[in-house]
Amino acid sequence: MSNRSLTRRRLLGTAGAAAGAAGIATIGGRAQAAPGRFNVPSIIRSASTTELTLWEQFPELKEPFQAMLDDFNKAHPDVKVNVEMTPNDQYKAKLQTALNTGSGPDLYGVESRPGMDAYITSGNLLDLTGKVDLSQVTPTGVDAVTVNGKVWASPSGRYTVGLCYHKDLFDKAGITTEPSTWDEMLSVMDTLKSKNIVPYSQASKDGSLTYFNYIGLGSALLGQEGFDAVIAGTKKLNDADGVAIIDEMRKWAPYYQKNFLGTPYAEAKALFATSQTAMMDCGSADLAGYYQIDKNAKLGFFPWPAPTGKKPVTNTGMSVLYGINPKTDPTKQAAALVFANWVATPDGAKSMNAHISLLPVVKGVQPQGDPILTEMVNSPLDIPVWYERWPTLTLGDVWTKDGNSAFDTNQTSQAFADKLQAAVTSQLATPEKTS
């Protein structure tokens, strides 16, 4: 959704060019940031209202954003937030120029990590630790705004990725249970293929969907602890686990459509949308497009299957995060904190979902509309999309430039895993940009 962050939509649109996502500043470990006490400055009551300016970069979504802000303004009549939208291609330069000169908005939409880290190191984000209550926010949402044990933004909207399937094709093949393990997934695909149904739509030509498959299967095998270890540099993507991820992808290859190695993302998506394949990886933002092509589509969703004994997993990225300008005056900072706290409550999350239609990050808040969205937010385990962390930022480049070799039986899985780890090693050795 966002030009400032490498969301799934942008990644697929640029064929996995992860390096284009502005690599930036300090990566901290996965911190446990949920202070027990929150000291939100009180606003001095008066006949006047404290007015705040929020900068965002979605001109086409100004009305939905304003509707959400209207809900906030009604709940907190002493604070009024006005939104100003700037076109995507101009937003970052305009924001950085204003912040660097000591001006700018009171609140602003900040990009997801690792881009967010640059605003921290440049002193352009207010430290919200102990000032914003994130106790109702999902672990993935808290992790997304926590760097080195400190909270720097308030999360609001997210997108989640797993697997979509056509229920009618599963029914036709006599499949009644969604797969939750790698073995079950292979069995389901074998059953579909035996019924002359192409099991899976894949795009390898541009490395887009193969990259997401890798993230999903890798997250399912590694779990949160293993992923954190990769980020910390204490676990390698070319060890036995890393090779097992590539091995599993190779096992899935016979169940993809013909010439998947030459299929780009748009073509693979069209195959699934028109029911020519039974399954495809999909994100919450993809659903509207599928229903636009076939309004009667009967779609289901399940998380990425995992090795036996491990939890199925989804991957989540952040679309909307709110930061506070530390250079705004104390009265406005206090008012901005009221808003930052509100978006992290059930009321704020429901309003965001109702008007902006992103998945909520507050626990227990069920998204409106398609039941699939509810399944997405209730995943057994949710791990960040890998391109929102500096060490794994450029893995998409490997899949874009050389992803087909992952399926080349003349090369070993180990050889491709070595290429992926080399990208991580290079990132760990590269100073993170701060502007």
XYZ file of C-alpha atoms in Angstrom:
435
model
C 0.000 0.000 0.000
C 2.817 2.361 0.745
C 5.567 3.900 -1.336
C 7.528 4.655 1.822
C 7.678 0.987 2.825
C 8.297 -2.171 0.882
C 4.851 -3.669 1.149
C 3.812 -6.854 -0.611
C 2.082 -4.839 -3.336
C 5.178 -2.791 -4.054
C 7.424 -5.842 -3.908
C 5.326 -7.751 -6.420
C 5.043 -4.654 -8.577
C 8.815 -4.340 -8.736
C 9.441 -8.061 -9.118
C 11.076 -8.423 -5.747
C 13.581 -5.604 -5.968
C 14.090 -5.494 -2.244
C 17.128 -3.287 -2.371
C 14.987 -0.479 -3.723
C 13.335 -0.114 -0.355
C 15.768 2.405 0.976
C 17.866 0.568 3.389
C 18.323 2.426 6.542
C 19.756 2.696 10.006
C 20.220 0.700 13.117
C 18.648 -2.692 13.444
C 18.000 -3.713 16.965
C 17.205 -7.158 18.188
C 13.628 -8.222 18.767
C 12.970 -6.217 21.886
C 10.323 -6.836 24.498
C 8.745 -3.415 24.635
C 5.651 -3.267 26.731
C 6.368 -1.018 29.703
C 3.981 -1.494 32.556
C 3.358 2.179 33.137
C 2.340 4.837 30.653
C 2.732 8.512 31.412
C 0.640 10.322 28.832
C 0.854 14.089 29.382
C -2.496 15.626 30.106
C -3.895 18.338 27.891
C -4.735 21.582 29.580
C -8.501 21.936 29.330
C -9.687 25.166 27.837
C -12.403 26.508 25.623
C -10.139 25.981 22.646
C -9.201 22.786 20.861
C -5.634 21.679 20.212
C -5.289 21.258 16.447
C -2.741 18.879 14.996
C -1.493 18.306 11.485
C -0.964 14.764 10.214
C 1.020 14.205 7.033
C 0.341 11.139 4.935
C 0.981 10.094 1.363
C -2.222 8.569 0.092
C -4.155 11.338 -1.734
C -6.560 8.734 -3.100
C -7.398 7.728 0.481
C -7.896 11.169 1.962
C -11.610 10.645 2.587
C -11.172 7.275 4.391
C -8.373 8.724 6.530
C -10.470 11.766 7.340
C -13.392 9.523 8.322
C -11.135 7.711 10.788
C -9.890 11.037 12.138
C -13.481 12.208 12.518
C -14.084 9.202 14.787
C -11.081 10.209 16.868
C -12.115 13.850 16.980
C -15.564 12.847 18.253
C -14.056 10.666 20.967
C -11.575 13.401 21.949
C -13.168 16.791 21.256
C -10.222 18.610 22.854
C -7.981 17.389 20.031
C -8.587 17.849 16.322
C -6.354 16.121 13.781
C -6.267 17.462 10.232
C -4.699 15.322 7.520
C -2.626 16.648 4.626
C -1.868 14.254 1.786
C 1.147 14.388 -0.523
C 1.625 12.203 -3.634
C 3.711 9.115 -2.994
C 6.637 10.125 -5.152
C 6.982 13.470 -3.336
C 6.187 12.490 0.228
C 9.506 11.287 1.570
C 11.541 14.238 0.237
C 8.988 16.745 1.502
C 8.835 15.128 4.932
C 12.588 14.802 5.397
C 13.215 18.390 4.300
C 10.654 19.719 6.752
C 11.836 17.576 9.664
C 15.501 18.354 9.046
C 14.784 22.087 9.170
C 12.965 21.804 12.482
C 9.467 22.213 11.108
C 7.079 19.717 9.591
C 3.844 18.145 10.875
C 2.940 17.232 14.430
C 2.176 13.640 13.398
C 3.294 11.783 10.304
C 3.028 8.429 8.620
C 6.418 6.827 9.082
C 7.677 3.999 6.905
C 8.076 0.489 8.212
C 11.427 -0.907 9.255
C 14.176 -0.754 8.349
C 13.260 2.629 6.866
C 11.805 3.828 10.164
C 15.199 3.426 11.816
C 16.625 6.370 9.860
C 14.102 8.726 11.434
C 15.186 7.476 14.844
C 18.904 8.019 14.312
C 18.313 11.456 12.793
C 16.325 12.516 15.875
C 13.081 12.998 13.959
C 10.897 10.600 15.943
C 9.735 11.162 19.501
C 10.580 8.289 21.851
C 7.175 6.895 22.858
C 8.446 4.425 25.438
C 6.206 4.607 28.511
C 3.968 7.126 26.747
C 1.972 4.861 24.456
C 0.144 1.797 25.737
C 0.693 -1.090 23.315
C -0.540 -3.774 25.689
C -3.490 -4.540 23.398
C -1.387 -4.645 20.215
C -0.299 -7.930 18.643
C 3.312 -9.059 19.205
C 4.104 -8.471 15.531
C 2.739 -4.932 15.782
C 4.783 -4.176 18.905
C 7.901 -5.652 17.330
C 7.419 -3.470 14.247
C 7.775 -0.224 16.224
C 10.399 -1.340 18.758
C 14.094 -0.708 18.228
C 16.674 -1.451 20.904
C 13.987 -1.751 23.569
C 12.299 1.570 22.805
C 8.964 2.309 21.130
C 9.077 4.843 18.292
C 5.666 4.761 16.618
C 2.086 3.624 17.101
C 1.033 0.830 14.698
C -2.354 1.019 13.035
C -2.767 -1.026 9.822
C -1.130 -4.162 8.462
C -1.297 -6.747 5.684
C -0.867 -10.500 6.107
C 0.286 -13.207 3.697
C -0.484 -16.924 3.570
C -2.198 -19.270 1.090
C -5.551 -18.835 -0.664
C -7.423 -21.637 -2.365
C -10.596 -22.271 -4.340
C -13.000 -24.150 -2.091
C -14.922 -25.565 -5.039
C -11.757 -27.114 -6.500
C -10.895 -28.642 -3.139
C -14.447 -30.004 -2.980
C -14.152 -31.410 -6.495
C -11.016 -33.278 -5.450
C -12.644 -34.524 -2.251
C -10.301 -32.520 0.020
C -12.084 -31.650 3.264
C -9.205 -30.506 5.495
C -6.802 -27.623 4.986
C -3.170 -28.778 5.191
C -1.163 -27.663 8.201
C 2.079 -29.622 7.691
C 4.469 -29.968 4.791
C 3.528 -33.637 4.384
C -0.176 -32.778 4.340
C 0.454 -30.070 1.755
C 2.212 -32.511 -0.555
C -0.653 -34.968 -0.125
C -3.245 -32.287 -0.966
C -1.332 -31.242 -4.076
C -0.962 -34.873 -5.145
C -4.719 -35.398 -4.774
C -5.500 -32.280 -6.825
C -3.110 -33.320 -9.555
C -4.667 -36.790 -9.705
C -8.012 -35.084 -10.441
C -6.460 -33.093 -13.322
C -6.507 -29.888 -11.284
C -3.349 -27.785 -11.364
C -2.555 -27.518 -7.651
C -0.554 -24.303 -7.408
C 0.018 -21.063 -9.297
C 3.633 -19.933 -9.154
C 5.631 -17.019 -10.590
C 9.341 -17.684 -10.874
C 10.314 -15.583 -13.881
C 10.515 -12.395 -11.818
C 11.237 -14.116 -8.516
C 8.160 -12.566 -6.928
C 6.030 -15.406 -5.650
C 8.953 -17.786 -5.206
C 10.413 -15.220 -2.810
C 7.183 -15.112 -0.811
C 7.067 -18.914 -0.784
C 10.581 -18.896 0.599
C 9.669 -16.379 3.317
C 6.599 -18.404 4.261
C 8.216 -21.832 4.371
C 11.308 -20.373 6.019
C 9.223 -18.734 8.726
C 7.338 -21.986 9.310
C 10.547 -23.945 9.771
C 12.528 -21.352 11.723
C 9.766 -19.921 13.919
C 10.206 -16.551 15.605
C 13.284 -17.630 17.533
C 15.044 -18.914 14.430
C 14.189 -15.802 12.427
C 15.479 -13.595 15.234
C 18.709 -15.603 15.202
C 19.112 -15.010 11.455
C 18.648 -11.279 12.031
C 21.204 -11.372 14.847
C 23.692 -13.243 12.646
C 23.836 -16.261 14.963
C 21.991 -18.576 12.567
C 22.763 -19.063 8.883
C 20.357 -19.507 6.014
C 22.742 -22.049 4.488
C 22.785 -24.409 7.464
C 20.764 -27.646 7.474
C 17.500 -25.787 8.133
C 18.178 -23.301 5.367
C 18.864 -26.069 2.872
C 15.691 -27.871 3.999
C 13.626 -24.831 2.979
C 14.972 -25.005 -0.592
C 14.523 -28.782 -0.633
C 10.864 -28.370 0.301
C 10.315 -25.777 -2.426
C 11.744 -28.236 -4.927
C 9.258 -30.854 -3.749
C 6.430 -28.450 -4.542
C 7.699 -27.706 -8.077
C 5.997 -30.691 -9.822
C 2.648 -29.301 -8.683
C 3.060 -25.841 -10.224
C 1.596 -24.934 -13.618
C 3.602 -25.724 -16.724
C 6.434 -23.289 -17.458
C 6.264 -21.738 -13.993
C 9.925 -20.790 -14.465
C 8.831 -18.463 -17.268
C 5.694 -17.141 -15.568
C 5.618 -13.558 -14.201
C 3.472 -12.508 -11.269
C 0.580 -10.978 -13.224
C 0.148 -14.139 -15.282
C 0.295 -16.406 -12.237
C -2.297 -14.292 -10.466
C -4.586 -14.433 -13.495
C -4.354 -18.233 -13.556
C -5.508 -18.427 -9.955
C -8.148 -15.713 -10.245
C -9.793 -17.584 -13.140
C -9.723 -20.924 -11.249
C -7.156 -22.505 -13.546
C -5.124 -23.371 -10.450
C -6.327 -24.383 -6.992
C -3.919 -22.473 -4.718
C -1.659 -19.460 -4.640
C 0.081 -17.445 -1.977
C -1.942 -14.322 -1.283
C -2.063 -11.297 0.931
C -5.012 -9.490 2.460
C -4.680 -6.748 -0.162
C -5.013 -9.293 -3.011
C -8.552 -10.412 -2.223
C -10.378 -7.468 -3.760
C -8.659 -8.133 -7.090
C -9.718 -11.776 -7.099
C -13.340 -10.886 -6.400
C -13.245 -8.184 -9.059
C -12.456 -10.872 -11.630
C -14.932 -13.368 -10.192
C -17.433 -11.920 -7.737
C -18.726 -15.417 -7.004
C -15.345 -16.902 -6.162
C -15.439 -19.185 -3.127
C -12.049 -18.638 -1.576
C -10.483 -20.085 1.528
C -7.292 -19.265 3.382
C -4.772 -21.100 5.541
C -1.359 -20.215 6.990
C 1.878 -21.538 5.536
C 2.110 -25.244 6.450
C 4.976 -26.168 8.745
C 7.214 -29.169 9.329
C 5.631 -31.715 11.644
C 5.754 -30.490 15.228
C 5.924 -26.800 14.316
C 3.191 -24.167 14.009
C 1.722 -23.008 10.687
C 2.576 -19.366 10.157
C 1.537 -16.182 8.388
C 3.781 -13.253 7.514
C 2.758 -9.698 8.328
C 4.000 -6.312 7.183
C 3.069 -2.850 8.403
C 1.166 -0.432 6.168
C 0.374 2.468 8.518
C 2.514 3.602 11.455
C 2.168 6.967 13.187
C 5.168 8.882 14.501
C 5.325 12.136 16.464
C 7.587 15.031 15.555
C 9.836 15.665 18.607
C 10.231 19.320 17.607
C 6.563 20.182 17.959
C 5.651 22.133 21.124
C 4.783 20.303 24.387
C 1.062 21.018 24.210
C 0.845 19.538 20.739
C 3.030 16.599 21.743
C 0.591 15.843 24.543
C -2.325 16.001 22.108
C -0.472 13.830 19.595
C 0.063 11.215 22.298
C -3.691 11.070 22.845
C -4.068 10.140 19.172
C -1.139 7.678 19.259
C -2.754 5.898 22.186
C -6.206 5.881 20.591
C -5.063 4.101 17.410
C -3.686 1.287 19.606
C -7.086 0.651 21.236
C -9.992 -1.477 19.983
C -11.942 1.680 19.075
C -9.057 3.027 17.021
C -8.440 -0.321 15.336
C -12.114 -0.771 14.449
C -12.273 2.703 12.954
C -9.137 2.134 10.877
C -10.449 -1.180 9.568
C -13.905 0.215 8.834
C -12.663 3.214 6.869
C -9.195 2.353 5.514
C -9.776 -1.405 5.178
C -6.414 -2.581 6.468
C -6.097 -5.458 8.908
C -6.108 -4.311 12.553
C -3.099 -4.765 14.823
C -5.082 -4.780 18.069
C -5.719 -8.175 19.629
C -9.321 -9.354 19.586
C -10.470 -6.890 16.918
C -11.994 -8.836 14.037
C -11.858 -7.217 10.594
C -15.064 -6.424 8.751
C -16.069 -8.087 5.519
C -14.603 -11.269 4.083
C -14.297 -14.091 6.676
C -10.868 -14.824 5.182
C -9.609 -11.644 6.837
C -10.611 -13.003 10.230
C -8.660 -16.190 9.511
C -5.644 -14.061 8.656
C -5.630 -12.197 11.965
C -6.146 -15.409 13.942
C -3.065 -17.223 12.649
C -1.369 -19.631 15.123
C 1.938 -17.794 14.599
C 2.676 -14.525 12.837
C 6.183 -13.478 11.824
C 7.262 -10.204 10.147
C 7.808 -10.139 6.415
C 11.536 -10.565 6.027
C 12.110 -7.399 3.993
C 11.201 -5.272 7.014
C 14.523 -6.133 8.644
C 17.907 -4.872 7.496
C 19.859 -8.178 7.405
C 17.238 -9.907 5.216
C 16.312 -6.842 3.149
C 18.056 -7.893 -0.088
C 17.015 -11.553 -0.243
C 14.395 -10.522 -2.798
C 17.200 -9.449 -5.122
C 18.620 -12.960 -5.077
C 15.258 -14.416 -6.051
C 14.749 -11.777 -8.745
C 18.153 -12.225 -10.365
C 18.793 -15.922 -9.840
C 15.663 -17.521 -8.386
C 15.210 -20.064 -11.161
C 18.466 -21.730 -10.142
C 16.780 -22.769 -6.894
C 14.894 -25.326 -9.004
C 17.826 -26.341 -11.222
C 18.526 -29.983 -10.454
C 22.017 -29.539 -11.886
C 22.712 -27.368 -8.855
C 22.323 -28.339 -5.236
C 19.941 -26.768 -2.765
C 23.030 -25.976 -0.738
C 24.417 -23.837 -3.564
C 21.320 -21.636 -3.650
C 21.140 -21.441 0.138
C 24.749 -20.214 0.045
C 23.689 -17.343 -2.230
C 20.926 -16.341 0.174
C 23.236 -16.384 3.169
C 25.803 -14.344 1.256
C 23.171 -11.614 0.870
C 22.499 -11.634 4.620
C 26.211 -11.608 5.430
C 26.708 -8.620 3.136
C 23.875 -6.718 4.817
C 25.218 -7.441 8.286
C 28.581 -6.075 7.208
C 27.112 -2.967 5.563
C 26.502 0.150 7.659
C 22.821 0.982 7.618
C 21.947 4.238 5.932
C 20.642 7.092 8.019
C 19.114 9.285 5.356
